[in-house]
Every structure is written in structure tokens, then in C-alpha cells.
GROMACS .gro file of N, CA and C in nm:
model
  321
    1MET      N    1 -13.128   5.049   0.341
    1MET     CA    2 -13.081   5.098   0.469
    1MET      C    3 -13.175   5.046   0.577
    2THR      N    4 -13.120   4.997   0.682
    2THR     CA    5 -13.197   4.944   0.794
    2THR      C    6 -13.211   5.051   0.900
    3GLY      N    7 -13.333   5.068   0.945
    3GLY     CA    8 -13.356   5.167   1.050
    3GLY      C    9 -13.342   5.104   1.187
    4ILE      N   10 -13.297   5.182   1.280
    4ILE     CA   11 -13.284   5.136   1.417
    4ILE      C   12 -13.381   5.218   1.501
    5THR      N   13 -13.459   5.148   1.578
    5THR     CA   14 -13.554   5.215   1.666
    5THR      C   15 -13.507   5.200   1.810
    6ILE      N   16 -13.497   5.309   1.877
    6ILE     CA   17 -13.458   5.307   2.018
    6ILE      C   18 -13.580   5.348   2.099
    7VAL      N   19 -13.617   5.264   2.191
    7VAL     CA   20 -13.731   5.292   2.276
    7VAL      C   21 -13.680   5.319   2.417
    8THR      N   22 -13.719   5.430   2.468
    8THR     CA   23 -13.681   5.466   2.604
    8THR      C   24 -13.805   5.460   2.692
    9LEU      N   25 -13.798   5.382   2.795
    9LEU     CA   26 -13.909   5.372   2.889
    9LEU      C   27 -13.884   5.465   3.007
   10VAL      N   28 -13.980   5.545   3.035
   10VAL     CA   29 -13.970   5.634   3.150
   10VAL      C   30 -14.068   5.583   3.254
   11MET      N   31 -14.019   5.549   3.369
   11MET     CA   32 -14.105   5.500   3.475
   11MET      C   33 -14.127   5.610   3.576
   12LEU      N   34 -14.252   5.641   3.597
   12LEU     CA   35 -14.285   5.740   3.699
   12LEU      C   36 -14.283   5.669   3.833
   13GLN      N   37 -14.202   5.715   3.918
   13GLN     CA   38 -14.188   5.648   4.046
   13GLN      C   39 -14.273   5.717   4.151
   14ARG      N   40 -14.362   5.639   4.212
   14ARG     CA   41 -14.443   5.691   4.321
   14ARG      C   42 -14.360   5.687   4.449
   15PRO      N   43 -14.393   5.772   4.543
   15PRO     CA   44 -14.320   5.766   4.670
   15PRO      C   45 -14.339   5.630   4.737
   16VAL      N   46 -14.238   5.588   4.806
   16VAL     CA   47 -14.243   5.460   4.877
   16VAL      C   48 -14.336   5.475   4.997
   17TYR      N   49 -14.426   5.378   5.013
   17TYR     CA   50 -14.517   5.381   5.128
   17TYR      C   51 -14.444   5.327   5.250
   18ARG      N   52 -14.439   5.406   5.353
   18ARG     CA   53 -14.372   5.366   5.477
   18ARG      C   54 -14.477   5.316   5.575
   19VAL      N   55 -14.457   5.196   5.625
   19VAL     CA   56 -14.549   5.140   5.723
   19VAL      C   57 -14.527   5.214   5.855
   20PRO      N   58 -14.634   5.273   5.911
   20PRO     CA   59 -14.617   5.358   6.029
   20PRO      C   60 -14.603   5.284   6.162
   21PHE      N   61 -14.602   5.153   6.161
   21PHE     CA   62 -14.588   5.080   6.288
   21PHE      C   63 -14.468   4.987   6.279
   22PRO      N   64 -14.380   4.992   6.377
   22PRO     CA   65 -14.254   4.918   6.370
   22PRO      C   66 -14.261   4.773   6.417
   23ARG      N   67 -14.373   4.730   6.477
   23ARG     CA   68 -14.383   4.592   6.526
   23ARG      C   69 -14.526   4.541   6.513
   24TYR      N   70 -14.544   4.414   6.538
   24TYR     CA   71 -14.678   4.355   6.526
   24TYR      C   72 -14.775   4.419   6.623
   25HIS      N   73 -14.900   4.430   6.581
   25HIS     CA   74 -15.005   4.484   6.667
   25HIS      C   75 -15.049   4.380   6.770
   26THR      N   76 -15.081   4.425   6.888
   26THR     CA   77 -15.152   4.342   6.983
   26THR      C   78 -15.299   4.345   6.941
   27TYR      N   79 -15.383   4.265   7.006
   27TYR     CA   80 -15.526   4.268   6.972
   27TYR      C   81 -15.582   4.409   6.993
   28SER      N   82 -15.552   4.470   7.108
   28SER     CA   83 -15.605   4.604   7.134
   28SER      C   84 -15.545   4.707   7.038
   29GLY      N   85 -15.419   4.690   7.000
   29GLY     CA   86 -15.358   4.779   6.902
   29GLY      C   87 -15.422   4.768   6.765
   30MET      N   88 -15.458   4.644   6.726
   30MET     CA   89 -15.527   4.624   6.599
   30MET      C   90 -15.664   4.691   6.603
   31CYS      N   91 -15.737   4.673   6.712
   31CYS     CA   92 -15.869   4.738   6.726
   31CYS      C   93 -15.855   4.890   6.718
   32ASP      N   94 -15.755   4.944   6.788
   32ASP     CA   95 -15.730   5.088   6.785
   32ASP      C   96 -15.699   5.137   6.644
   33GLU      N   97 -15.617   5.062   6.571
   33GLU     CA   98 -15.579   5.100   6.434
   33GLU      C   99 -15.702   5.104   6.343
   34LEU      N  100 -15.785   5.001   6.350
   34LEU     CA  101 -15.905   4.997   6.266
   34LEU      C  102 -16.003   5.108   6.304
   35GLU      N  103 -16.019   5.133   6.433
   35GLU     CA  104 -16.108   5.240   6.479
   35GLU      C  105 -16.055   5.377   6.435
   36TYR      N  106 -15.923   5.395   6.440
   36TYR     CA  107 -15.862   5.520   6.392
   36TYR      C  108 -15.894   5.542   6.245
   37LEU      N  109 -15.875   5.439   6.162
   37LEU     CA  110 -15.901   5.452   6.019
   37LEU      C  111 -16.047   5.485   5.992
   38ALA      N  112 -16.136   5.417   6.062
   38ALA     CA  113 -16.280   5.442   6.042
   38ALA      C  114 -16.321   5.580   6.092
   39ARG      N  115 -16.259   5.627   6.198
   39ARG     CA  116 -16.293   5.759   6.254
   39ARG      C  117 -16.237   5.872   6.167
   40ASP      N  118 -16.111   5.862   6.130
   40ASP     CA  119 -16.048   5.971   6.055
   40ASP      C  120 -16.082   5.972   5.906
   41TYR      N  121 -16.130   5.861   5.855
   41TYR     CA  122 -16.169   5.850   5.714
   41TYR      C  123 -16.311   5.795   5.704
   42ALA      N  124 -16.400   5.855   5.782
   42ALA     CA  125 -16.538   5.805   5.795
   42ALA      C  126 -16.616   5.806   5.664
   43ASP      N  127 -16.573   5.886   5.568
   43ASP     CA  128 -16.645   5.891   5.441
   43ASP      C  129 -16.615   5.771   5.351
   44ILE      N  130 -16.507   5.695   5.380
   44ILE     CA  131 -16.472   5.580   5.297
   44ILE      C  132 -16.445   5.452   5.375
   45ALA      N  133 -16.444   5.457   5.509
   45ALA     CA  134 -16.411   5.338   5.588
   45ALA      C  135 -16.510   5.318   5.703
   46GLU      N  136 -16.538   5.192   5.731
   46GLU     CA  137 -16.632   5.159   5.838
   46GLU      C  138 -16.590   5.026   5.900
   47VAL      N  139 -16.582   5.023   6.034
   47VAL     CA  140 -16.548   4.900   6.105
   47VAL      C  141 -16.678   4.828   6.142
   48PHE      N  142 -16.674   4.695   6.133
   48PHE     CA  143 -16.790   4.616   6.170
   48PHE      C  144 -16.744   4.491   6.245
   49THR      N  145 -16.835   4.428   6.315
   49THR     CA  146 -16.807   4.307   6.391
   49THR      C  147 -16.884   4.191   6.329
   50ILE      N  148 -16.817   4.077   6.313
   50ILE     CA  149 -16.887   3.960   6.259
   50ILE      C  150 -16.914   3.855   6.367
   51GLY      N  151 -16.875   3.884   6.489
   51GLY     CA  152 -16.899   3.789   6.597
   51GLY      C  153 -16.789   3.797   6.702
   52ARG      N  154 -16.779   3.690   6.779
   52ARG     CA  155 -16.678   3.683   6.884
   52ARG      C  156 -16.597   3.554   6.870
   53SER      N  157 -16.472   3.562   6.914
   53SER     CA  158 -16.384   3.445   6.912
   53SER      C  159 -16.419   3.354   7.030
   54VAL      N  160 -16.356   3.237   7.037
   54VAL     CA  161 -16.379   3.147   7.151
   54VAL      C  162 -16.331   3.208   7.282
   55GLU      N  163 -16.243   3.309   7.272
   55GLU     CA  164 -16.195   3.379   7.392
   55GLU      C  165 -16.281   3.501   7.425
   56GLY      N  166 -16.386   3.524   7.346
   56GLY     CA  167 -16.477   3.636   7.373
   56GLY      C  168 -16.436   3.768   7.310
   57ARG      N  169 -16.332   3.768   7.230
   57ARG     CA  170 -16.289   3.891   7.163
   57ARG      C  171 -16.374   3.916   7.040
   58GLN      N  172 -16.399   4.044   7.010
   58GLN     CA  173 -16.472   4.078   6.889
   58GLN      C  174 -16.388   4.044   6.766
   59ILE      N  175 -16.452   3.992   6.664
   59ILE     CA  176 -16.386   3.968   6.537
   59ILE      C  177 -16.425   4.085   6.446
   60LEU      N  178 -16.328   4.171   6.420
   60LEU     CA  179 -16.354   4.295   6.348
   60LEU      C  180 -16.321   4.283   6.199
   61GLY      N  181 -16.388   4.365   6.122
   61GLY     CA  182 -16.359   4.381   5.980
   61GLY      C  183 -16.364   4.529   5.949
   62ILE      N  184 -16.311   4.566   5.836
   62ILE     CA  185 -16.320   4.705   5.792
   62ILE      C  186 -16.366   4.706   5.646
   63LYS      N  187 -16.463   4.788   5.618
   63LYS     CA  188 -16.518   4.802   5.484
   63LYS      C  189 -16.464   4.932   5.426
   64ILE      N  190 -16.414   4.926   5.304
   64ILE     CA  191 -16.360   5.044   5.235
   64ILE      C  192 -16.437   5.059   5.105
   65ALA      N  193 -16.498   5.175   5.085
   65ALA     CA  194 -16.575   5.199   4.963
   65ALA      C  195 -16.581   5.349   4.937
   66ALA      N  196 -16.601   5.385   4.811
   66ALA     CA  197 -16.607   5.526   4.773
   66ALA      C  198 -16.724   5.597   4.840
   67ASP      N  199 -16.835   5.529   4.854
   67ASP     CA  200 -16.953   5.587   4.919
   67ASP      C  201 -17.001   5.489   5.025
   68ILE      N  202 -16.936   5.493   5.139
   68ILE     CA  203 -16.954   5.392   5.243
   68ILE      C  204 -17.095   5.387   5.300
   69ARG      N  205 -17.165   5.496   5.299
   69ARG     CA  206 -17.299   5.502   5.361
   69ARG      C  207 -17.410   5.451   5.269
   70SER      N  208 -17.382   5.438   5.140
   70SER     CA  209 -17.484   5.393   5.046
   70SER      C  210 -17.481   5.241   5.033
   71GLU      N  211 -17.594   5.185   4.997
   71GLU     CA  212 -17.600   5.042   4.971
   71GLU      C  213 -17.525   5.013   4.841
   72ARG      N  214 -17.450   4.903   4.841
   72ARG     CA  215 -17.373   4.865   4.722
   72ARG      C  216 -17.468   4.824   4.611
   73PRO      N  217 -17.450   4.880   4.491
   73PRO     CA  218 -17.535   4.841   4.379
   73PRO      C  219 -17.524   4.692   4.347
   74LEU      N  220 -17.631   4.633   4.305
   74LEU     CA  221 -17.635   4.493   4.269
   74LEU      C  222 -17.534   4.464   4.157
   75LEU      N  223 -17.461   4.356   4.171
   75LEU     CA  224 -17.361   4.309   4.074
   75LEU      C  225 -17.237   4.396   4.063
   76ARG      N  226 -17.220   4.493   4.151
   76ARG     CA  227 -17.097   4.572   4.152
   76ARG      C  228 -16.986   4.485   4.210
   77PRO      N  229 -16.873   4.475   4.142
   77PRO     CA  230 -16.765   4.388   4.190
   77PRO      C  231 -16.716   4.429   4.330
   78GLN      N  232 -16.675   4.330   4.405
   78GLN     CA  233 -16.617   4.357   4.536
   78GLN      C  234 -16.510   4.252   4.565
   79ILE      N  235 -16.424   4.283   4.659
   79ILE     CA  236 -16.316   4.193   4.697
   79ILE      C  237 -16.321   4.174   4.847
   80LYS      N  238 -16.300   4.053   4.892
   80LYS     CA  239 -16.295   4.025   5.035
   80LYS      C  240 -16.158   3.963   5.065
   81PHE      N  241 -16.088   4.023   5.161
   81PHE     CA  242 -15.962   3.969   5.209
   81PHE      C  243 -15.985   3.923   5.352
   82SER      N  244 -15.923   3.814   5.390
   82SER     CA  245 -15.935   3.771   5.530
   82SER      C  246 -15.796   3.735   5.582
   83ALA      N  247 -15.779   3.760   5.709
   83ALA     CA  248 -15.651   3.730   5.775
   83ALA      C  249 -15.680   3.685   5.918
   84ASN      N  250 -15.581   3.634   5.982
   84ASN     CA  251 -15.593   3.592   6.121
   84ASN      C  252 -15.688   3.473   6.137
   85ILE      N  253 -15.697   3.392   6.032
   85ILE     CA  254 -15.780   3.272   6.040
   85ILE      C  255 -15.731   3.186   6.156
   86HIS      N  256 -15.602   3.174   6.165
   86HIS     CA  257 -15.539   3.107   6.279
   86HIS      C  258 -15.471   3.218   6.359
   87GLY      N  259 -15.493   3.221   6.487
   87GLY     CA  260 -15.449   3.332   6.571
   87GLY      C  261 -15.300   3.359   6.572
   88ASP      N  262 -15.219   3.260   6.533
   88ASP     CA  263 -15.074   3.280   6.539
   88ASP      C  264 -15.014   3.323   6.405
   89GLU      N  265 -15.099   3.363   6.311
   89GLU     CA  266 -15.050   3.407   6.180
   89GLU      C  267 -15.046   3.559   6.174
   90ALA      N  268 -14.955   3.617   6.246
   90ALA     CA  269 -14.948   3.762   6.261
   90ALA      C  270 -14.912   3.835   6.132
   91VAL      N  271 -14.833   3.773   6.046
   91VAL     CA  272 -14.789   3.840   5.924
   91VAL      C  273 -14.908   3.872   5.833
   92CYS      N  274 -15.000   3.778   5.817
   92CYS     CA  275 -15.120   3.804   5.733
   92CYS      C  276 -15.200   3.921   5.788
   93ARG      N  277 -15.220   3.922   5.918
   93ARG     CA  278 -15.294   4.032   5.981
   93ARG      C  279 -15.225   4.165   5.957
   94GLU      N  280 -15.095   4.169   5.976
   94GLU     CA  281 -15.019   4.294   5.957
   94GLU      C  282 -15.023   4.340   5.812
   95MET      N  283 -15.017   4.247   5.719
   95MET     CA  284 -15.022   4.285   5.578
   95MET      C  285 -15.158   4.347   5.544
   96LEU      N  286 -15.266   4.291   5.597
   96LEU     CA  287 -15.397   4.348   5.567
   96LEU      C  288 -15.421   4.480   5.638
   97ILE      N  289 -15.370   4.496   5.758
   97ILE     CA  290 -15.381   4.626   5.825
   97ILE      C  291 -15.305   4.731   5.744
   98GLY      N  292 -15.185   4.696   5.698
   98GLY     CA  293 -15.106   4.788   5.616
   98GLY      C  294 -15.174   4.818   5.483
   99LEU      N  295 -15.233   4.716   5.421
   99LEU     CA  296 -15.302   4.736   5.294
   99LEU      C  297 -15.425   4.826   5.312
  100ALA      N  298 -15.501   4.802   5.418
  100ALA     CA  299 -15.618   4.887   5.446
  100ALA      C  300 -15.574   5.031   5.469
  101ARG      N  301 -15.469   5.049   5.547
  101ARG     CA  302 -15.420   5.185   5.573
  101ARG      C  303 -15.373   5.251   5.444
  102TYR      N  304 -15.303   5.177   5.361
  102TYR     CA  305 -15.255   5.232   5.233
  102TYR      C  306 -15.371   5.273   5.144
  103TRP      N  307 -15.468   5.182   5.127
  103TRP     CA  308 -15.582   5.215   5.040
  103TRP      C  309 -15.660   5.334   5.092
  104ILE      N  310 -15.681   5.337   5.222
  104ILE     CA  311 -15.763   5.446   5.280
  104ILE      C  312 -15.691   5.579   5.272
  105THR      N  313 -15.564   5.583   5.307
  105THR     CA  314 -15.492   5.710   5.309
  105THR      C  315 -15.453   5.757   5.169
  106ASP      N  316 -15.449   5.666   5.071
  106ASP     CA  317 -15.411   5.701   4.935
  106ASP      C  318 -15.531   5.703   4.840
  107PHE      N  319 -15.652   5.701   4.897
  107PHE     CA  320 -15.776   5.690   4.820
  107PHE      C  321 -15.798   5.810   4.731
   0.00000   0.00000   0.00000
């Protein structure tokens, strides 16, 4: 007699993440968004500046970590994402702002 095995996969569905902004950020809107994340989630997020653009605008970054105030242990893995390398690439910038917001709010 041949046995038949039936496997049922149950997928737990997480709620869909809704992007809270309906259009591309302006430079000031991007700065406001990053400052909001760093202010409201100060225990895991921190905004920093790496310099200025040729137009004199600050080039901002955001650091996300479980213990943002402590020095990162030696050899602890980390990931760096960059966007807006070219000023007209708005989609990359928006994706990273959304990713940062998702990671921070779902931490």
C-alpha cells in the first residue's frame, strides 16, 4: 500500500506596511522626516551629517541600532545603504526613507 502525504503550509500574514507619505519628499521634507524619526525614536535612531553638497545643503544620514548611544562592538556586523548619489534619483531616496521608517517603527 502506498501512503500519501499531504502537506499544508500555513502562512502567517503580517499587516501590510502603509507608506505614510503620498509623494516624493522635498529636501526640507526629507530633513524633517529624518529629524522626526530621530526625535521620536531617540533610543534607536540618530541623525548625523557627513558634509555639505555643492549647493551648501547638509548631507544627512540616519543610524539605526538597538543601543544607539553605545559604541559598536568590534567586528559586529553592520549594513550601510546609500541613496541620492545623483540628485535626480528620487526613488532610491524614497525607498530608503521608507525602509528606515519601517525598521524604526517596527523595531
